[in-house]
């Protein structure tokens, strides 16, 4: 059946939909006050904000030694060849799909990741492990778990977590958002530009029994100062005496020294000593999977029953948080660690990154001396990992940025990955200029 409309109706319809200024899009007028108008501007992230400032800087000599991401000798991001090959295999696999991962993630990836951390011969039968959104997500899950289940020390309203002073800046925000009572323990002595070992022990001893103690597994960020194995043993003994809970953050295994086994020594020692370790593990730095958000959170339990209960609660934390993890980065790690040739190549790639960082660390101190600096920079060469904690003050850092367009965090931390043969002399001369005649210890 055909419907016919009278000409008058058609004309009215055409008129009704004819564009006029009355129908032009404009900002909605509101007469009612909105809560949005009361929201204050938030401060920029201390590190990512500096990266944005670097991008907007027009100085052709500008140098970014702020963000903790690896750069090759030409200053470019580097995809590990082993990672590239694994990715090519994944793309060519016609059986692969994009289905949701389980809440706890890819179980085979988690198993391989935990073997990487705890050792190839580690017994995982009592280890509860879940895939996480890199190390940040692992810390958030772990913090939520502790806040919910760890016993509160007598007289305290929330579970205390002691983090090193200084530490990665995001630790504070993460654990505060989890509802934990964030406290500090001494870690770095600015008078010696080294580990404040006595202060560390004193503060852990003073902490209420049953506190959570956050430890960097290797390549402490930002200082690059790690305890010796003898010092780790004493720290372990004190934590046992105080019934503290151990929370390791491992972001640089393999990247620190070039030897993933050596970098896991402290973690594995604590496990062998019987601690119910909680581990936040990231593959951002050591696999170069920064944007893939690939990590794990694991808990050393005592029995299969404990493991089952802990796994159930970790899933309940994850489900309303992000439901399930992304699969691409974990598939890359799984592909590398299940193939003997790719695994071998990966360890070579990781060592190549670590060796370049070591060479820049040594070279920076050498060039500082060559340009006339009389300071003792030996603390820089004794540190380990991606960063050099220079001892420069915030005023010195501000001068480096305003006068030389060298961008770094205001605590004097330099990302050695940002240095190369093309800019290291420029950076060294600038550091010499702002530190000459001034103290780099306090």
Coordinates of C-alpha atoms in Angstrom, one line a residue:
X1 CA 0.0 0.0 0.0
X2 CA 1.3 3.5 -0.9
X3 CA 0.8 6.4 1.5
X4 CA 0.1 9.8 0.0
X5 CA 0.4 13.1 1.8
X6 CA -1.4 16.3 0.9
X7 CA 0.9 19.0 -0.5
X8 CA 0.1 21.2 2.5
X9 CA 1.5 18.5 4.9
X10 CA 4.6 18.1 2.7
X11 CA 5.2 21.8 2.7
X12 CA 4.8 22.0 6.5
X13 CA 7.2 19.1 6.9
X14 CA 9.8 20.7 4.6
X15 CA 9.5 23.9 6.5
X16 CA 9.8 22.2 9.9
X17 CA 13.2 20.6 8.9
X18 CA 14.6 23.6 7.0
X19 CA 17.8 24.6 8.7
X20 CA 17.4 27.9 10.5
X21 CA 19.5 29.8 13.1
X22 CA 17.1 28.5 15.7
X23 CA 18.4 25.0 15.3
X24 CA 22.1 25.9 15.1
X25 CA 24.3 24.0 17.7
X26 CA 25.5 26.1 20.5
X27 CA 26.7 25.6 24.1
X28 CA 23.8 24.7 26.3
X29 CA 22.7 27.5 28.5
X30 CA 22.4 26.5 32.2
X31 CA 20.6 28.5 34.8
X32 CA 21.3 25.9 37.6
X33 CA 24.6 25.8 39.4
X34 CA 26.7 22.7 38.5
X35 CA 29.0 20.9 40.9
X36 CA 31.5 20.8 38.0
X37 CA 32.1 24.5 38.6
X38 CA 33.5 23.7 42.0
X39 CA 36.1 21.2 40.9
X40 CA 39.6 22.6 41.3
X41 CA 42.4 22.2 38.8
X42 CA 44.5 19.2 39.7
X43 CA 48.3 19.4 39.7
X44 CA 50.2 17.9 36.8
X45 CA 52.0 14.6 37.4
X46 CA 55.5 15.2 38.8
X47 CA 57.1 13.1 36.1
X48 CA 54.7 13.1 33.1
X49 CA 54.2 16.8 33.5
X50 CA 58.0 17.3 33.0
X51 CA 57.8 15.1 29.9
X52 CA 55.0 17.4 28.5
X53 CA 57.2 20.5 29.2
X54 CA 60.0 18.8 27.2
X55 CA 57.8 18.2 24.2
X56 CA 56.7 21.8 24.1
X57 CA 60.2 23.2 24.4
X58 CA 61.6 24.6 21.2
X59 CA 65.3 24.6 22.1
X60 CA 67.2 22.4 19.6
X61 CA 69.6 21.4 22.4
X62 CA 66.9 20.1 24.8
X63 CA 67.5 16.8 26.6
X64 CA 65.0 14.6 28.3
X65 CA 66.6 12.7 31.2
X66 CA 63.3 12.5 33.2
X67 CA 61.0 9.7 32.1
X68 CA 62.1 6.1 33.0
X69 CA 61.9 4.5 29.6
X70 CA 64.8 3.0 27.7
X71 CA 66.3 4.8 24.7
X72 CA 69.0 3.4 22.3
X73 CA 72.3 5.1 21.5
X74 CA 70.5 7.4 19.0
X75 CA 67.9 8.5 21.6
X76 CA 65.1 6.5 20.1
X77 CA 62.7 4.0 21.8
X78 CA 63.8 0.4 21.2
X79 CA 61.6 -2.7 20.6
X80 CA 63.6 -5.7 21.7
X81 CA 64.3 -8.0 18.6
X82 CA 63.0 -11.0 20.6
X83 CA 59.8 -9.1 21.4
X84 CA 59.4 -8.1 17.7
X85 CA 59.8 -11.7 16.6
X86 CA 57.3 -12.9 19.2
X87 CA 54.8 -10.3 18.0
X88 CA 55.2 -11.3 14.4
X89 CA 54.4 -14.9 15.4
X90 CA 51.3 -13.7 17.2
X91 CA 50.1 -11.8 14.2
X92 CA 50.6 -14.7 11.8
X93 CA 48.8 -17.2 14.2
X94 CA 45.4 -17.6 12.5
X95 CA 44.1 -19.6 15.5
X96 CA 44.4 -16.6 17.8
X97 CA 41.4 -14.6 18.9
X98 CA 40.5 -11.5 20.9
X99 CA 38.3 -13.1 23.5
X100 CA 38.3 -11.8 27.1
X101 CA 41.0 -13.2 29.3
X102 CA 39.8 -14.7 32.6
X103 CA 39.7 -12.4 35.6
X104 CA 43.0 -13.7 36.9
X105 CA 44.5 -13.5 33.4
X106 CA 46.3 -16.0 31.2
X107 CA 47.3 -18.8 33.5
X108 CA 50.2 -20.0 31.4
X109 CA 51.6 -16.5 31.2
X110 CA 51.2 -16.1 35.0
X111 CA 53.1 -19.4 35.6
X112 CA 55.9 -18.3 33.3
X113 CA 56.1 -14.9 34.9
X114 CA 56.3 -16.3 38.4
X115 CA 59.0 -18.8 37.3
X116 CA 60.9 -15.8 35.9
X117 CA 60.7 -14.1 39.3
X118 CA 60.9 -16.9 41.8
X119 CA 63.2 -19.2 39.8
X120 CA 62.7 -21.9 37.1
X121 CA 62.7 -24.6 39.8
X122 CA 60.4 -22.8 42.2
X123 CA 57.4 -24.7 43.6
X124 CA 54.4 -22.7 42.7
X125 CA 51.8 -25.0 44.2
X126 CA 51.1 -22.6 47.1
X127 CA 51.6 -19.4 45.2
X128 CA 48.4 -17.4 44.3
X129 CA 49.2 -15.3 41.2
X130 CA 47.1 -13.1 38.9
X131 CA 47.9 -11.0 35.8
X132 CA 47.9 -7.3 36.4
X133 CA 48.0 -4.0 34.6
X134 CA 51.8 -3.8 34.8
X135 CA 53.5 -2.9 38.1
X136 CA 51.1 0.0 38.9
X137 CA 48.1 -2.3 38.7
X138 CA 49.9 -5.0 40.8
X139 CA 50.7 -2.5 43.5
X140 CA 47.0 -1.4 43.5
X141 CA 45.7 -4.9 43.8
X142 CA 48.2 -5.7 46.5
X143 CA 47.5 -2.6 48.4
X144 CA 43.8 -3.3 48.3
X145 CA 44.4 -6.8 49.4
X146 CA 46.5 -5.7 52.4
X147 CA 44.0 -3.0 53.4
X148 CA 41.2 -5.4 53.4
X149 CA 42.8 -8.5 55.0
X150 CA 45.9 -7.6 56.9
X151 CA 45.3 -7.3 60.7
X152 CA 45.4 -3.7 61.9
X153 CA 48.1 -3.1 64.6
X154 CA 46.5 -2.3 68.0
X155 CA 45.1 1.2 68.2
X156 CA 45.3 1.9 64.4
X157 CA 42.3 2.5 62.2
X158 CA 44.0 1.3 59.0
X159 CA 46.8 -0.9 57.9
X160 CA 50.2 0.9 57.9
X161 CA 52.5 0.5 54.9
X162 CA 56.1 1.7 55.2
X163 CA 57.7 2.9 52.0
X164 CA 61.3 4.0 51.5
X165 CA 62.2 7.7 51.6
X166 CA 62.6 8.4 48.7
X167 CA 60.6 6.0 46.5
X168 CA 58.8 5.9 43.2
X169 CA 56.4 8.9 43.4
X170 CA 53.3 6.9 42.5
X171 CA 53.6 4.6 45.5
X172 CA 52.2 7.2 47.8
X173 CA 49.1 7.8 45.7
X174 CA 48.5 4.2 45.0
X175 CA 48.5 3.0 48.7
X176 CA 46.6 6.1 49.9
X177 CA 43.9 5.3 47.4
X178 CA 43.8 1.8 48.8
X179 CA 43.0 3.2 52.2
X180 CA 46.4 2.3 53.8
X181 CA 48.2 4.5 56.3
X182 CA 51.3 5.5 54.2
X183 CA 54.4 6.0 56.3
X184 CA 58.1 6.4 55.5
X185 CA 61.3 4.6 56.5
X186 CA 64.7 6.1 56.0
X187 CA 66.5 4.8 53.0
X188 CA 68.9 7.3 51.4
X189 CA 71.5 9.4 53.2
X190 CA 72.0 12.7 51.4
X191 CA 75.2 13.3 53.5
X192 CA 76.9 10.3 51.9
X193 CA 74.8 9.9 48.8
X194 CA 74.3 6.2 49.8
X195 CA 72.0 3.9 51.6
X196 CA 71.0 4.9 55.1
X197 CA 71.2 1.4 56.4
X198 CA 71.2 2.2 60.1
X199 CA 68.2 4.6 59.7
X200 CA 66.4 1.9 57.7
X201 CA 66.8 -0.7 60.4
X202 CA 65.8 1.8 63.2
X203 CA 62.6 2.8 61.4
X204 CA 61.5 -0.8 60.7
X205 CA 62.2 -1.7 64.3
X206 CA 60.1 1.3 65.4
X207 CA 57.2 0.5 63.1
X208 CA 54.2 -1.2 64.8
X209 CA 54.3 -5.0 64.7
X210 CA 52.5 -6.3 61.7
X211 CA 53.1 -3.4 59.4
X212 CA 53.5 -3.8 55.7
X213 CA 57.0 -3.1 54.5
X214 CA 57.5 -2.2 50.8
X215 CA 60.9 -3.2 49.4
X216 CA 62.3 -2.6 46.0
X217 CA 63.5 -6.0 44.7
X218 CA 66.5 -4.4 42.8
X219 CA 67.6 -1.1 41.2
X220 CA 65.8 1.1 43.8
X221 CA 63.9 3.9 42.2
X222 CA 65.0 6.7 42.3
X223 CA 68.3 6.2 44.2
X224 CA 69.9 3.1 42.5
X225 CA 71.1 2.1 45.9
X226 CA 70.5 -1.5 46.9
X227 CA 71.3 -3.3 50.1
X228 CA 74.1 -5.9 50.0
X229 CA 73.1 -9.5 50.6
X230 CA 74.4 -9.3 54.1
X231 CA 72.2 -6.3 54.7
X232 CA 69.2 -8.0 53.1
X233 CA 69.7 -10.9 55.6
X234 CA 69.6 -8.5 58.6
X235 CA 66.5 -6.7 57.1
X236 CA 64.8 -10.1 56.8
X237 CA 65.6 -11.1 60.4
X238 CA 64.2 -7.8 61.7
X239 CA 61.1 -8.1 59.7
X240 CA 60.5 -11.6 61.1
X241 CA 61.1 -10.3 64.7
X242 CA 58.5 -7.6 64.1
X243 CA 56.0 -9.9 62.3
X244 CA 55.9 -7.4 59.5
X245 CA 54.5 -8.3 56.0
X246 CA 56.8 -8.1 53.0
X247 CA 55.7 -6.5 49.8
X248 CA 58.2 -6.5 47.0
X249 CA 58.0 -4.3 44.0
X250 CA 60.0 -5.7 41.1
X251 CA 60.2 -3.4 38.1
X252 CA 63.8 -4.0 36.9
X253 CA 64.6 -7.7 37.0
X254 CA 67.2 -8.3 34.3
X255 CA 67.4 -4.6 33.4
X256 CA 69.3 -3.7 36.6
X257 CA 72.5 -5.8 36.1
X258 CA 71.8 -7.5 32.8
X259 CA 71.3 -10.8 34.7
X260 CA 67.8 -11.6 35.7
X261 CA 68.9 -14.4 38.1
X262 CA 71.2 -12.1 40.0
X263 CA 68.5 -9.3 40.2
X264 CA 66.1 -11.7 41.8
X265 CA 68.5 -12.7 44.6
X266 CA 66.9 -10.6 47.4
X267 CA 63.3 -11.7 46.5
X268 CA 64.3 -15.4 46.4
X269 CA 66.2 -15.1 49.6
X270 CA 63.1 -13.7 51.4
X271 CA 61.0 -16.6 50.0
X272 CA 63.6 -19.2 51.1
X273 CA 63.6 -17.6 54.6
X274 CA 59.9 -18.3 54.9
X275 CA 58.3 -14.9 54.4
X276 CA 54.8 -14.9 53.0
X277 CA 56.0 -12.5 50.3
X278 CA 53.6 -10.4 48.2
X279 CA 55.2 -9.5 44.9
X280 CA 54.2 -6.8 42.3
X281 CA 56.0 -7.7 39.1
X282 CA 56.3 -5.6 35.9
X283 CA 57.5 -6.3 32.4
X284 CA 57.5 -2.7 31.3
X285 CA 61.2 -2.0 31.6
X286 CA 62.8 -5.4 31.2
X287 CA 60.8 -6.4 28.1
X288 CA 60.2 -2.9 26.9
X289 CA 56.4 -3.4 27.1
X290 CA 55.7 0.1 28.5
X291 CA 52.4 0.6 26.7
X292 CA 51.2 -3.0 27.0
X293 CA 50.6 -2.9 30.7
X294 CA 51.9 -6.3 31.5
X295 CA 52.6 -7.6 35.1
X296 CA 51.5 -9.9 37.9
X297 CA 50.6 -9.8 41.5
X298 CA 51.4 -12.9 43.6
X299 CA 51.2 -14.1 47.2
X300 CA 53.2 -16.8 48.8
X301 CA 50.7 -18.9 50.8
X302 CA 51.3 -21.8 53.2
X303 CA 48.7 -24.4 52.0
X304 CA 46.6 -25.1 49.0
X305 CA 43.6 -24.0 51.0
X306 CA 45.2 -20.6 51.7
X307 CA 46.0 -20.3 48.0
X308 CA 42.5 -21.0 46.9
X309 CA 41.1 -18.5 49.4
X310 CA 43.6 -15.8 48.4
X311 CA 42.9 -16.4 44.7
X312 CA 39.2 -16.0 45.2
X313 CA 39.7 -12.7 47.0
X314 CA 42.1 -11.3 44.4
X315 CA 39.5 -12.0 41.7
X316 CA 36.9 -10.2 43.7
X317 CA 39.2 -7.2 43.9
X318 CA 40.0 -7.3 40.2
X319 CA 36.4 -7.9 38.8
X320 CA 34.9 -4.4 39.7
X321 CA 38.3 -2.7 39.1
X322 CA 38.9 -3.6 35.4
X323 CA 37.2 -7.0 35.0
X324 CA 40.1 -8.7 33.1
X325 CA 43.5 -7.8 31.8
X326 CA 44.6 -7.1 28.2
X327 CA 46.1 -10.0 26.4
X328 CA 48.6 -8.7 23.9
X329 CA 51.6 -8.0 26.2
X330 CA 51.1 -11.2 28.2
X331 CA 51.0 -13.1 24.9
X332 CA 54.3 -11.6 23.9
X333 CA 56.0 -12.6 27.2
X334 CA 54.5 -16.1 27.0
X335 CA 55.7 -16.5 23.5
X336 CA 59.2 -15.4 24.4
X337 CA 59.5 -17.5 27.6
X338 CA 58.1 -20.7 26.0
X339 CA 60.6 -20.7 23.1
X340 CA 64.2 -21.6 23.9
X341 CA 65.7 -19.6 21.1
X342 CA 63.6 -16.5 21.8
X343 CA 64.4 -16.8 25.5
X344 CA 68.1 -16.9 24.8
X345 CA 67.8 -13.9 22.5
X346 CA 65.7 -12.0 25.1
X347 CA 68.4 -12.4 27.8
X348 CA 70.9 -11.0 25.3
X349 CA 68.6 -8.1 24.5
X350 CA 68.1 -7.4 28.2
X351 CA 71.9 -7.4 28.8
X352 CA 72.4 -5.1 25.9
X353 CA 70.1 -2.5 27.5
X354 CA 71.7 -2.9 30.9
X355 CA 75.2 -2.6 29.4
X356 CA 74.4 0.6 27.6
X357 CA 73.0 2.1 30.8
X358 CA 76.2 1.1 32.7
X359 CA 78.4 2.6 30.0
X360 CA 76.5 5.9 30.2
X361 CA 76.8 5.9 34.0
X362 CA 80.6 5.5 33.8
X363 CA 80.9 7.9 30.9
X364 CA 79.0 10.7 32.6
X365 CA 81.4 10.6 35.6
X366 CA 84.3 10.6 33.2
X367 CA 83.1 13.5 31.2
X368 CA 82.2 15.5 34.4
X369 CA 85.9 15.2 35.4
X370 CA 87.0 16.1 31.8
X371 CA 85.0 19.4 31.8
X372 CA 86.5 20.4 35.1
X373 CA 84.2 19.2 37.9
X374 CA 86.1 18.5 41.2
X375 CA 83.1 16.9 42.9
X376 CA 83.3 13.2 44.0
X377 CA 80.7 11.6 41.6
X378 CA 81.7 8.0 42.7
X379 CA 78.2 7.5 44.1
X380 CA 76.8 7.7 40.5
X381 CA 79.0 4.7 39.4
X382 CA 78.2 2.7 42.5
X383 CA 74.5 2.9 41.9
X384 CA 72.6 0.4 39.7
X385 CA 69.7 0.5 37.3
X386 CA 68.2 3.1 35.0
X387 CA 68.7 6.2 37.2
X388 CA 71.5 8.2 38.7
X389 CA 70.6 10.0 41.9
X390 CA 73.1 12.8 41.6
X391 CA 72.7 14.8 44.8
X392 CA 71.8 18.0 42.9
X393 CA 69.4 20.3 44.7
X394 CA 66.0 21.4 43.3
X395 CA 67.6 24.9 42.6
X396 CA 70.3 23.2 40.5
X397 CA 67.7 21.2 38.6
X398 CA 65.7 24.4 37.9
X399 CA 68.8 26.0 36.5
X400 CA 69.5 23.0 34.3
X401 CA 66.0 23.3 32.9
X402 CA 65.7 27.1 32.5
X403 CA 69.3 27.7 31.3
X404 CA 70.0 24.5 29.3
X405 CA 66.6 22.9 28.6
X406 CA 67.7 19.8 30.3
X407 CA 64.5 18.2 31.8
X408 CA 64.7 16.0 34.9
X409 CA 62.9 15.5 38.2
X410 CA 63.5 18.1 40.9
X411 CA 65.1 15.5 43.3
X412 CA 68.2 15.4 41.0
X413 CA 67.4 12.0 39.5
X414 CA 68.7 11.5 36.0
X415 CA 67.5 8.8 33.6
X416 CA 70.7 7.5 32.1
X417 CA 68.7 6.1 29.2
X418 CA 68.3 9.6 28.0
X419 CA 72.1 10.1 27.6
X420 CA 74.0 9.2 24.5
X421 CA 77.3 10.1 22.8
X422 CA 75.6 13.0 21.1
X423 CA 74.4 14.8 24.3
X424 CA 76.5 13.6 27.2
X425 CA 79.1 16.3 26.9
X426 CA 76.4 19.0 26.8
X427 CA 74.7 17.6 29.9
X428 CA 78.0 17.2 31.8
X429 CA 79.0 20.8 31.1
X430 CA 75.6 22.0 32.2
X431 CA 75.8 19.9 35.4
X432 CA 79.3 21.3 36.1
X433 CA 78.1 24.8 35.6
X434 CA 75.2 24.6 38.1
X435 CA 77.1 22.5 40.7
X436 CA 80.6 24.2 40.5
X437 CA 81.5 25.6 44.0
X438 CA 78.3 24.2 45.5
X439 CA 77.7 21.1 47.6
X440 CA 76.0 18.0 46.2
X441 CA 75.7 16.5 49.7
X442 CA 73.6 17.9 52.5

